[in-house]
């Protein structure tokens, strides 16, 4: 059984003093329901996630006490993608004809401060500063650029593109474009990554209404079909954040496994993708994930990015809404924001950031600690 996306809703990303995370989630849910022409009482199954904004299932107090089955999901930065697979699986299993997935968050200012114990690590891991993820991202980017002959300037080009795209997105947090020189000259955080190469924890919400594909015409004249939603965790030997050691033999990443599974399930090749949204916690991640998801060969990114192929007008537009760099990362909503953007693009409703030539295939990828990835393929 195929699944269709028939309603989308979003609360702008950024900082919203005085507006709770739950309230942002409720707004996104109501917008998605209006988009599908439905009421909350029509929803037969729901799932959602949030780290700091409150339990997602508490939204029933705002939307209506209908008794709907509602599953809370927490899977790090992959929470939104994981919640999506939960609702998709319920519809495909025949447990519901119409469902919703909601992701929202309201993180405090400053970097994430996870507890080592919650990840199976001893106190020493935090005491030595290894819980500071910027260090891991810096080391991983430095090694990847060295191994594949990619210049550091490529990192800056990714950020420039993100902030340029974000300036075209009314729901983005960071809407000021920066030059390559400004990105490179911004404060060094962890070499080779500067301040403007990192995203920030933030706030925002996204909701999607899903239904059985054969019923999509009841709710919209512009359905987008969810051809695949796949989730994978790390294998022994993969190089992931919050790993206290590295195996002598390297294994592929969960992103590779999830992307491969998504393309196989959809019956679509990576070369068929018209628009992609990739996890870009920092600019090095976008570069790495382009290859891990099969969208290009390792080492080919520098040339593709320098030629503008990943820009909105290029042959493989990546993070057309500005990605995490411009939108920030409210963990519960981030993976769903990617799907929201692809639905807009496939509907031809993305405004000034619309990809030309009527894109028909969209791909999303989200990655969360300590090594979990969720990928989707959507088509018209």
mmCIF file of C-alpha atoms in Angstrom:
data_model
loop_
_atom_site.group_PDB
_atom_site.id
_atom_site.type_symbol
_atom_site.label_atom_id
_atom_site.label_comp_id
_atom_site.label_asym_id
_atom_site.label_seq_id
_atom_site.Cartn_x
_atom_site.Cartn_y
_atom_site.Cartn_z
ATOM 1 C CA UNK A 1 0.000 0.000 0.000
ATOM 2 C CA UNK A 2 1.384 3.407 -0.948
ATOM 3 C CA UNK A 3 1.029 6.529 1.191
ATOM 4 C CA UNK A 4 0.300 10.091 0.059
ATOM 5 C CA UNK A 5 1.003 13.428 1.724
ATOM 6 C CA UNK A 6 -2.163 15.498 1.433
ATOM 7 C CA UNK A 7 -1.613 18.279 3.979
ATOM 8 C CA UNK A 8 1.362 20.281 5.224
ATOM 9 C CA UNK A 9 1.754 22.895 7.927
ATOM 10 C CA UNK A 10 4.620 24.829 9.477
ATOM 11 C CA UNK A 11 5.339 27.257 12.286
ATOM 12 C CA UNK A 12 8.250 29.564 11.347
ATOM 13 C CA UNK A 13 11.643 28.526 12.664
ATOM 14 C CA UNK A 14 13.800 30.754 14.865
ATOM 15 C CA UNK A 15 13.214 32.211 18.324
ATOM 16 C CA UNK A 16 9.680 32.938 19.514
ATOM 17 C CA UNK A 17 9.671 34.336 23.031
ATOM 18 C CA UNK A 18 6.435 33.707 24.849
ATOM 19 C CA UNK A 19 5.287 31.001 22.423
ATOM 20 C CA UNK A 20 5.598 27.471 23.768
ATOM 21 C CA UNK A 21 6.839 24.604 21.645
ATOM 22 C CA UNK A 22 3.499 22.876 22.034
ATOM 23 C CA UNK A 23 1.679 25.951 20.781
ATOM 24 C CA UNK A 24 3.941 26.035 17.743
ATOM 25 C CA UNK A 25 3.176 22.353 17.111
ATOM 26 C CA UNK A 26 -0.559 22.954 17.388
ATOM 27 C CA UNK A 27 -0.369 25.780 14.860
ATOM 28 C CA UNK A 28 1.485 23.581 12.365
ATOM 29 C CA UNK A 29 -1.050 20.779 12.901
ATOM 30 C CA UNK A 30 -4.041 23.039 12.302
ATOM 31 C CA UNK A 31 -2.409 24.429 9.151
ATOM 32 C CA UNK A 32 -1.806 20.908 7.825
ATOM 33 C CA UNK A 33 -5.411 19.949 8.562
ATOM 34 C CA UNK A 34 -6.702 23.015 6.709
ATOM 35 C CA UNK A 35 -4.454 22.186 3.783
ATOM 36 C CA UNK A 36 -6.033 18.737 3.581
ATOM 37 C CA UNK A 37 -9.576 19.966 4.274
ATOM 38 C CA UNK A 38 -9.822 17.812 7.383
ATOM 39 C CA UNK A 39 -10.645 18.126 11.062
ATOM 40 C CA UNK A 40 -8.571 16.717 13.907
ATOM 41 C CA UNK A 41 -11.383 14.255 14.552
ATOM 42 C CA UNK A 42 -10.678 12.744 11.108
ATOM 43 C CA UNK A 43 -7.154 11.696 12.146
ATOM 44 C CA UNK A 44 -7.030 7.998 12.992
ATOM 45 C CA UNK A 45 -3.390 7.726 14.072
ATOM 46 C CA UNK A 46 -0.688 10.229 15.002
ATOM 47 C CA UNK A 47 2.949 10.252 15.984
ATOM 48 C CA UNK A 48 5.350 13.018 16.824
ATOM 49 C CA UNK A 49 8.409 14.068 18.710
ATOM 50 C CA UNK A 50 10.107 16.838 20.646
ATOM 51 C CA UNK A 51 13.122 17.010 22.917
ATOM 52 C CA UNK A 52 12.608 20.256 24.852
ATOM 53 C CA UNK A 53 9.156 21.432 23.755
ATOM 54 C CA UNK A 54 7.103 18.904 25.701
ATOM 55 C CA UNK A 55 5.606 15.516 24.927
ATOM 56 C CA UNK A 56 4.132 15.484 21.454
ATOM 57 C CA UNK A 57 1.065 13.515 22.507
ATOM 58 C CA UNK A 58 0.130 16.349 24.872
ATOM 59 C CA UNK A 59 -1.054 18.209 21.740
ATOM 60 C CA UNK A 60 -4.362 16.348 22.028
ATOM 61 C CA UNK A 61 -5.231 18.858 24.766
ATOM 62 C CA UNK A 62 -4.910 21.627 22.158
ATOM 63 C CA UNK A 63 -6.308 19.832 19.119
ATOM 64 C CA UNK A 64 -9.080 17.763 20.673
ATOM 65 C CA UNK A 65 -9.582 14.843 23.043
ATOM 66 C CA UNK A 66 -10.726 12.329 20.446
ATOM 67 C CA UNK A 67 -9.003 9.227 21.801
ATOM 68 C CA UNK A 68 -6.706 9.003 18.779
ATOM 69 C CA UNK A 69 -3.691 6.671 19.158
ATOM 70 C CA UNK A 70 -0.693 8.998 19.462
ATOM 71 C CA UNK A 71 2.885 7.713 19.735
ATOM 72 C CA UNK A 72 5.734 9.813 21.153
ATOM 73 C CA UNK A 73 9.048 9.359 19.330
ATOM 74 C CA UNK A 74 12.571 10.348 20.364
ATOM 75 C CA UNK A 75 15.541 9.515 18.140
ATOM 76 C CA UNK A 76 17.951 12.417 18.444
ATOM 77 C CA UNK A 77 18.106 14.719 15.438
ATOM 78 C CA UNK A 78 16.387 11.985 13.417
ATOM 79 C CA UNK A 79 13.240 12.300 15.560
ATOM 80 C CA UNK A 80 11.087 13.855 12.801
ATOM 81 C CA UNK A 81 12.061 11.241 10.234
ATOM 82 C CA UNK A 82 11.547 8.464 12.779
ATOM 83 C CA UNK A 83 8.085 9.760 13.709
ATOM 84 C CA UNK A 84 7.206 9.869 10.015
ATOM 85 C CA UNK A 85 8.063 6.193 9.564
ATOM 86 C CA UNK A 86 5.860 5.391 12.552
ATOM 87 C CA UNK A 87 2.750 6.923 10.969
ATOM 88 C CA UNK A 88 3.620 5.515 7.538
ATOM 89 C CA UNK A 89 3.934 2.027 9.015
ATOM 90 C CA UNK A 90 0.554 2.363 10.749
ATOM 91 C CA UNK A 91 -1.166 3.297 7.471
ATOM 92 C CA UNK A 92 0.620 0.621 5.478
ATOM 93 C CA UNK A 93 -0.324 -1.976 8.116
ATOM 94 C CA UNK A 94 -3.987 -1.051 7.751
ATOM 95 C CA UNK A 95 -4.274 0.412 11.254
ATOM 96 C CA UNK A 96 -5.441 3.770 9.837
ATOM 97 C CA UNK A 97 -6.470 5.349 6.559
ATOM 98 C CA UNK A 98 -5.560 8.902 7.598
ATOM 99 C CA UNK A 99 -2.735 9.876 9.945
ATOM 100 C CA UNK A 100 -0.630 12.794 11.065
ATOM 101 C CA UNK A 101 2.986 13.298 12.068
ATOM 102 C CA UNK A 102 4.003 16.348 14.100
ATOM 103 C CA UNK A 103 7.438 17.546 15.114
ATOM 104 C CA UNK A 104 8.228 20.613 17.208
ATOM 105 C CA UNK A 105 10.805 21.918 19.641
ATOM 106 C CA UNK A 106 11.815 24.889 21.738
ATOM 107 C CA UNK A 107 15.453 24.571 22.713
ATOM 108 C CA UNK A 108 17.104 26.890 25.207
ATOM 109 C CA UNK A 109 19.844 29.159 23.907
ATOM 110 C CA UNK A 110 23.300 27.659 23.664
ATOM 111 C CA UNK A 111 24.670 24.328 22.523
ATOM 112 C CA UNK A 112 22.957 21.030 23.255
ATOM 113 C CA UNK A 113 24.071 19.553 26.587
ATOM 114 C CA UNK A 114 23.322 15.816 26.495
ATOM 115 C CA UNK A 115 23.996 13.477 29.415
ATOM 116 C CA UNK A 116 26.711 10.889 28.636
ATOM 117 C CA UNK A 117 24.869 8.311 30.719
ATOM 118 C CA UNK A 118 21.804 8.506 28.490
ATOM 119 C CA UNK A 119 23.981 7.299 25.608
ATOM 120 C CA UNK A 120 25.666 4.480 27.500
ATOM 121 C CA UNK A 121 28.838 6.483 28.134
ATOM 122 C CA UNK A 122 30.700 7.017 31.391
ATOM 123 C CA UNK A 123 31.016 10.394 33.106
ATOM 124 C CA UNK A 124 34.618 10.635 31.861
ATOM 125 C CA UNK A 125 33.359 11.174 28.320
ATOM 126 C CA UNK A 126 31.733 14.459 29.268
ATOM 127 C CA UNK A 127 34.431 15.472 31.752
ATOM 128 C CA UNK A 128 37.040 15.369 28.978
ATOM 129 C CA UNK A 129 34.913 17.585 26.720
ATOM 130 C CA UNK A 130 34.017 14.905 24.198
ATOM 131 C CA UNK A 131 30.277 15.596 24.483
ATOM 132 C CA UNK A 132 30.889 18.883 22.658
ATOM 133 C CA UNK A 133 29.702 17.797 19.226
ATOM 134 C CA UNK A 134 31.441 20.649 17.406
ATOM 135 C CA UNK A 135 34.735 18.858 18.111
ATOM 136 C CA UNK A 136 33.517 15.660 16.461
ATOM 137 C CA UNK A 137 32.117 17.499 13.451
ATOM 138 C CA UNK A 138 35.352 19.443 13.053
ATOM 139 C CA UNK A 139 37.507 16.326 13.191
ATOM 140 C CA UNK A 140 35.233 14.427 10.809
ATOM 141 C CA UNK A 141 35.162 17.285 8.291
ATOM 142 C CA UNK A 142 38.927 17.753 8.510
ATOM 143 C CA UNK A 143 39.568 14.079 7.826
ATOM 144 C CA UNK A 144 37.027 13.886 5.001
ATOM 145 C CA UNK A 145 38.363 16.943 3.208
ATOM 146 C CA UNK A 146 41.910 15.589 3.507
ATOM 147 C CA UNK A 147 41.022 12.085 2.299
ATOM 148 C CA UNK A 148 39.083 13.306 -0.742
ATOM 149 C CA UNK A 149 41.088 16.367 -1.750
ATOM 150 C CA UNK A 150 38.312 18.874 -1.057
ATOM 151 C CA UNK A 151 39.451 22.468 -0.317
ATOM 152 C CA UNK A 152 38.282 24.224 2.837
ATOM 153 C CA UNK A 153 36.634 26.889 0.692
ATOM 154 C CA UNK A 154 33.999 24.320 -0.258
ATOM 155 C CA UNK A 155 32.722 24.448 3.318
ATOM 156 C CA UNK A 156 32.173 28.184 2.959
ATOM 157 C CA UNK A 157 30.420 27.771 -0.392
ATOM 158 C CA UNK A 158 27.895 25.427 1.241
ATOM 159 C CA UNK A 159 27.119 28.020 3.912
ATOM 160 C CA UNK A 160 26.823 30.823 1.360
ATOM 161 C CA UNK A 161 24.272 28.783 -0.579
ATOM 162 C CA UNK A 162 22.335 27.943 2.587
ATOM 163 C CA UNK A 163 21.998 31.548 3.728
ATOM 164 C CA UNK A 164 21.144 32.688 0.190
ATOM 165 C CA UNK A 165 18.356 30.107 0.023
ATOM 166 C CA UNK A 166 17.241 31.014 3.526
ATOM 167 C CA UNK A 167 16.865 34.646 2.472
ATOM 168 C CA UNK A 168 14.176 33.439 0.044
ATOM 169 C CA UNK A 169 12.317 31.432 2.694
ATOM 170 C CA UNK A 170 9.806 33.361 4.843
ATOM 171 C CA UNK A 171 9.850 30.570 7.447
ATOM 172 C CA UNK A 172 13.650 30.501 7.867
ATOM 173 C CA UNK A 173 15.428 31.851 10.928
ATOM 174 C CA UNK A 174 18.630 33.166 9.326
ATOM 175 C CA UNK A 175 17.635 35.274 6.349
ATOM 176 C CA UNK A 176 20.739 37.391 5.850
ATOM 177 C CA UNK A 177 23.043 36.306 2.991
ATOM 178 C CA UNK A 178 26.782 36.102 3.674
ATOM 179 C CA UNK A 179 29.737 36.169 1.322
ATOM 180 C CA UNK A 180 32.314 33.399 1.189
ATOM 181 C CA UNK A 181 34.844 35.755 2.726
ATOM 182 C CA UNK A 182 32.528 36.560 5.642
ATOM 183 C CA UNK A 183 31.932 32.875 6.337
ATOM 184 C CA UNK A 184 35.644 32.071 6.300
ATOM 185 C CA UNK A 185 36.457 35.090 8.495
ATOM 186 C CA UNK A 186 33.808 34.325 11.127
ATOM 187 C CA UNK A 187 34.936 33.036 14.525
ATOM 188 C CA UNK A 188 36.721 29.692 14.451
ATOM 189 C CA UNK A 189 34.806 27.081 16.456
ATOM 190 C CA UNK A 190 36.563 23.792 15.707
ATOM 191 C CA UNK A 191 38.944 23.733 12.783
ATOM 192 C CA UNK A 192 38.128 23.784 9.904
ATOM 193 C CA UNK A 193 34.589 24.902 10.832
ATOM 194 C CA UNK A 194 33.800 28.535 11.636
ATOM 195 C CA UNK A 195 30.726 30.002 13.316
ATOM 196 C CA UNK A 196 28.804 30.542 10.076
ATOM 197 C CA UNK A 197 29.367 26.913 9.081
ATOM 198 C CA UNK A 198 27.254 25.645 11.999
ATOM 199 C CA UNK A 199 23.528 25.590 12.607
ATOM 200 C CA UNK A 200 22.027 26.552 15.963
ATOM 201 C CA UNK A 201 19.420 24.898 18.202
ATOM 202 C CA UNK A 202 16.157 26.769 17.777
ATOM 203 C CA UNK A 203 12.379 26.584 17.662
ATOM 204 C CA UNK A 204 9.743 25.650 15.128
ATOM 205 C CA UNK A 205 7.208 23.024 14.133
ATOM 206 C CA UNK A 206 6.027 21.040 11.125
ATOM 207 C CA UNK A 207 3.041 18.747 10.621
ATOM 208 C CA UNK A 208 2.078 16.461 7.742
ATOM 209 C CA UNK A 209 -1.238 14.749 6.992
ATOM 210 C CA UNK A 210 -0.830 11.325 5.400
ATOM 211 C CA UNK A 211 -3.363 8.955 3.921
ATOM 212 C CA UNK A 212 -3.671 5.813 1.835
ATOM 213 C CA UNK A 213 -2.587 6.738 -1.660
ATOM 214 C CA UNK A 214 -5.768 5.399 -3.224
ATOM 215 C CA UNK A 215 -7.773 7.886 -1.139
ATOM 216 C CA UNK A 216 -5.596 10.959 -1.796
ATOM 217 C CA UNK A 217 -7.979 12.528 -4.312
ATOM 218 C CA UNK A 218 -10.549 12.951 -1.528
ATOM 219 C CA UNK A 219 -8.356 15.531 0.158
ATOM 220 C CA UNK A 220 -6.248 17.274 -2.477
ATOM 221 C CA UNK A 221 -5.838 17.747 -6.186
ATOM 222 C CA UNK A 222 -2.044 17.876 -5.685
ATOM 223 C CA UNK A 223 -1.021 14.734 -3.797
ATOM 224 C CA UNK A 224 2.638 13.960 -3.288
ATOM 225 C CA UNK A 225 3.342 10.268 -2.942
ATOM 226 C CA UNK A 226 5.661 8.987 -0.246
ATOM 227 C CA UNK A 227 7.383 6.210 -2.146
ATOM 228 C CA UNK A 228 9.746 5.298 0.696
ATOM 229 C CA UNK A 229 10.479 6.186 4.319
ATOM 230 C CA UNK A 230 13.373 4.169 5.712
ATOM 231 C CA UNK A 231 15.208 4.251 9.026
ATOM 232 C CA UNK A 232 18.553 2.645 9.900
ATOM 233 C CA UNK A 233 20.937 2.642 12.878
ATOM 234 C CA UNK A 234 24.720 2.327 12.899
ATOM 235 C CA UNK A 235 26.694 -0.827 12.198
ATOM 236 C CA UNK A 236 29.771 -2.059 14.019
ATOM 237 C CA UNK A 237 32.703 -0.041 12.734
ATOM 238 C CA UNK A 238 30.809 3.034 11.548
ATOM 239 C CA UNK A 239 32.304 6.378 12.598
ATOM 240 C CA UNK A 240 29.608 8.200 14.550
ATOM 241 C CA UNK A 241 29.177 10.979 17.067
ATOM 242 C CA UNK A 242 29.408 9.945 20.762
ATOM 243 C CA UNK A 243 31.532 6.884 19.978
ATOM 244 C CA UNK A 244 34.177 6.315 22.705
ATOM 245 C CA UNK A 245 36.390 4.319 20.331
ATOM 246 C CA UNK A 246 36.888 3.558 16.623
ATOM 247 C CA UNK A 247 37.040 0.050 15.160
ATOM 248 C CA UNK A 248 40.151 -0.903 13.197
ATOM 249 C CA UNK A 249 38.000 -1.711 10.165
ATOM 250 C CA UNK A 250 35.555 0.952 9.031
ATOM 251 C CA UNK A 251 31.957 0.169 8.097
ATOM 252 C CA UNK A 252 29.460 2.238 6.150
ATOM 253 C CA UNK A 253 27.333 4.830 7.874
ATOM 254 C CA UNK A 254 23.629 4.532 8.747
ATOM 255 C CA UNK A 255 23.054 7.273 6.168
ATOM 256 C CA UNK A 256 24.387 4.981 3.457
ATOM 257 C CA UNK A 257 22.139 2.152 4.602
ATOM 258 C CA UNK A 258 19.017 4.306 4.966
ATOM 259 C CA UNK A 259 19.474 6.029 1.603
ATOM 260 C CA UNK A 260 20.120 2.753 -0.198
ATOM 261 C CA UNK A 261 17.044 1.199 1.392
ATOM 262 C CA UNK A 262 14.885 4.214 0.466
ATOM 263 C CA UNK A 263 15.931 4.180 -3.180
ATOM 264 C CA UNK A 264 15.434 0.417 -3.411
ATOM 265 C CA UNK A 265 11.990 0.604 -1.796
ATOM 266 C CA UNK A 266 10.969 3.431 -4.131
ATOM 267 C CA UNK A 267 12.372 1.754 -7.229
ATOM 268 C CA UNK A 268 14.148 5.018 -8.037
ATOM 269 C CA UNK A 269 17.841 5.668 -8.624
ATOM 270 C CA UNK A 270 19.752 8.511 -6.937
ATOM 271 C CA UNK A 271 20.346 9.981 -10.383
ATOM 272 C CA UNK A 272 16.591 10.508 -10.779
ATOM 273 C CA UNK A 273 16.417 12.963 -7.846
ATOM 274 C CA UNK A 274 15.347 16.473 -8.847
ATOM 275 C CA UNK A 275 15.644 18.131 -5.420
ATOM 276 C CA UNK A 276 17.266 16.957 -2.176
ATOM 277 C CA UNK A 277 17.239 18.060 1.448
ATOM 278 C CA UNK A 278 20.217 16.762 3.439
ATOM 279 C CA UNK A 279 21.193 17.035 7.092
ATOM 280 C CA UNK A 280 23.581 19.979 7.380
ATOM 281 C CA UNK A 281 24.200 20.360 11.091
ATOM 282 C CA UNK A 282 27.352 22.010 9.776
ATOM 283 C CA UNK A 283 28.497 22.586 6.225
ATOM 284 C CA UNK A 284 30.817 19.586 6.232
ATOM 285 C CA UNK A 285 27.850 17.312 6.884
ATOM 286 C CA UNK A 286 26.121 18.373 3.660
ATOM 287 C CA UNK A 287 29.273 17.607 1.700
ATOM 288 C CA UNK A 288 29.679 14.177 3.285
ATOM 289 C CA UNK A 289 26.011 13.259 3.038
ATOM 290 C CA UNK A 290 25.862 14.063 -0.675
ATOM 291 C CA UNK A 291 28.140 11.098 -1.306
ATOM 292 C CA UNK A 292 26.895 8.857 1.502
ATOM 293 C CA UNK A 293 23.370 9.105 0.086
ATOM 294 C CA UNK A 294 24.574 8.149 -3.384
ATOM 295 C CA UNK A 295 23.931 11.527 -5.012
ATOM 296 C CA UNK A 296 27.548 11.816 -6.166
ATOM 297 C CA UNK A 297 30.899 10.109 -5.822
ATOM 298 C CA UNK A 298 33.152 10.836 -2.847
ATOM 299 C CA UNK A 299 35.407 13.724 -3.802
ATOM 300 C CA UNK A 300 33.141 15.004 -6.569
ATOM 301 C CA UNK A 301 31.424 17.516 -4.265
ATOM 302 C CA UNK A 302 33.964 20.322 -4.625
ATOM 303 C CA UNK A 303 33.499 20.565 -8.370
ATOM 304 C CA UNK A 304 29.701 20.218 -8.205
ATOM 305 C CA UNK A 305 29.416 22.933 -5.581
ATOM 306 C CA UNK A 306 31.894 25.260 -7.295
ATOM 307 C CA UNK A 307 29.897 24.991 -10.546
ATOM 308 C CA UNK A 308 26.650 25.831 -8.734
ATOM 309 C CA UNK A 309 25.065 22.443 -9.411
ATOM 310 C CA UNK A 310 23.676 22.249 -5.845
ATOM 311 C CA UNK A 311 22.136 25.738 -6.059
ATOM 312 C CA UNK A 312 18.428 26.200 -6.789
ATOM 313 C CA UNK A 313 19.182 26.641 -10.484
ATOM 314 C CA UNK A 314 21.615 23.729 -10.650
ATOM 315 C CA UNK A 315 21.225 20.135 -11.779
ATOM 316 C CA UNK A 316 20.958 18.846 -8.175
ATOM 317 C CA UNK A 317 19.458 21.508 -5.887
ATOM 318 C CA UNK A 318 20.310 20.720 -2.255
ATOM 319 C CA UNK A 319 18.656 22.295 0.818
ATOM 320 C CA UNK A 320 16.545 24.701 -1.160
ATOM 321 C CA UNK A 321 14.938 26.163 1.983
ATOM 322 C CA UNK A 322 18.305 26.937 3.572
ATOM 323 C CA UNK A 323 18.666 23.676 5.460
ATOM 324 C CA UNK A 324 19.603 23.560 9.127
ATOM 325 C CA UNK A 325 22.188 26.274 8.582
ATOM 326 C CA UNK A 326 19.551 28.891 7.782
ATOM 327 C CA UNK A 327 16.592 27.409 9.642
ATOM 328 C CA UNK A 328 18.316 26.276 12.803
ATOM 329 C CA UNK A 329 17.564 22.890 14.286
ATOM 330 C CA UNK A 330 14.527 22.346 16.456
ATOM 331 C CA UNK A 331 15.201 18.627 16.719
ATOM 332 C CA UNK A 332 11.616 17.342 16.622
ATOM 333 C CA UNK A 333 10.761 19.343 13.511
ATOM 334 C CA UNK A 334 13.948 19.260 11.455
ATOM 335 C CA UNK A 335 13.414 16.049 9.485
ATOM 336 C CA UNK A 336 9.801 16.986 8.767
ATOM 337 C CA UNK A 337 10.848 20.432 7.547
ATOM 338 C CA UNK A 338 12.800 18.676 4.813
ATOM 339 C CA UNK A 339 9.713 16.751 3.668
ATOM 340 C CA UNK A 340 7.594 19.922 3.889
ATOM 341 C CA UNK A 341 10.027 21.670 1.547
ATOM 342 C CA UNK A 342 10.023 18.819 -0.941
ATOM 343 C CA UNK A 343 6.226 18.765 -0.995
ATOM 344 C CA UNK A 344 6.230 22.497 -1.794
ATOM 345 C CA UNK A 345 8.782 21.943 -4.536
ATOM 346 C CA UNK A 346 6.853 19.064 -6.114
ATOM 347 C CA UNK A 347 3.636 21.070 -5.922
ATOM 348 C CA UNK A 348 5.380 23.962 -7.668
ATOM 349 C CA UNK A 349 4.520 26.177 -4.694
ATOM 350 C CA UNK A 350 7.958 27.154 -3.354
ATOM 351 C CA UNK A 351 7.810 30.732 -4.643
ATOM 352 C CA UNK A 352 11.105 32.498 -5.298
ATOM 353 C CA UNK A 353 13.099 29.392 -4.400
ATOM 354 C CA UNK A 354 11.119 27.110 -6.731
ATOM 355 C CA UNK A 355 13.223 24.621 -8.662
ATOM 356 C CA UNK A 356 12.567 24.935 -12.397
ATOM 357 C CA UNK A 357 11.249 22.344 -14.849
ATOM 358 C CA UNK A 358 8.569 20.884 -12.548
ATOM 359 C CA UNK A 359 10.574 18.605 -10.224
ATOM 360 C CA UNK A 360 9.014 15.160 -9.867
ATOM 361 C CA UNK A 361 11.329 13.323 -7.435
ATOM 362 C CA UNK A 362 12.431 14.581 -4.037
ATOM 363 C CA UNK A 363 14.796 12.995 -1.500
ATOM 364 C CA UNK A 364 15.344 13.779 2.180
ATOM 365 C CA UNK A 365 17.992 12.655 4.646
ATOM 366 C CA UNK A 366 18.260 13.338 8.360
ATOM 367 C CA UNK A 367 20.926 12.086 10.776
ATOM 368 C CA UNK A 368 20.813 11.877 14.557
ATOM 369 C CA UNK A 369 23.109 10.809 17.370
ATOM 370 C CA UNK A 370 24.420 8.344 18.250
ATOM 371 C CA UNK A 371 24.117 7.056 14.684
ATOM 372 C CA UNK A 372 20.617 6.853 13.207
ATOM 373 C CA UNK A 373 19.411 8.065 9.822
ATOM 374 C CA UNK A 374 16.008 8.426 8.170
ATOM 375 C CA UNK A 375 15.507 8.963 4.442
ATOM 376 C CA UNK A 376 12.472 9.499 2.239
ATOM 377 C CA UNK A 377 11.684 9.517 -1.463
ATOM 378 C CA UNK A 378 8.630 11.483 -2.636
ATOM 379 C CA UNK A 379 7.204 11.783 -6.131
ATOM 380 C CA UNK A 380 4.335 13.470 -7.942
#
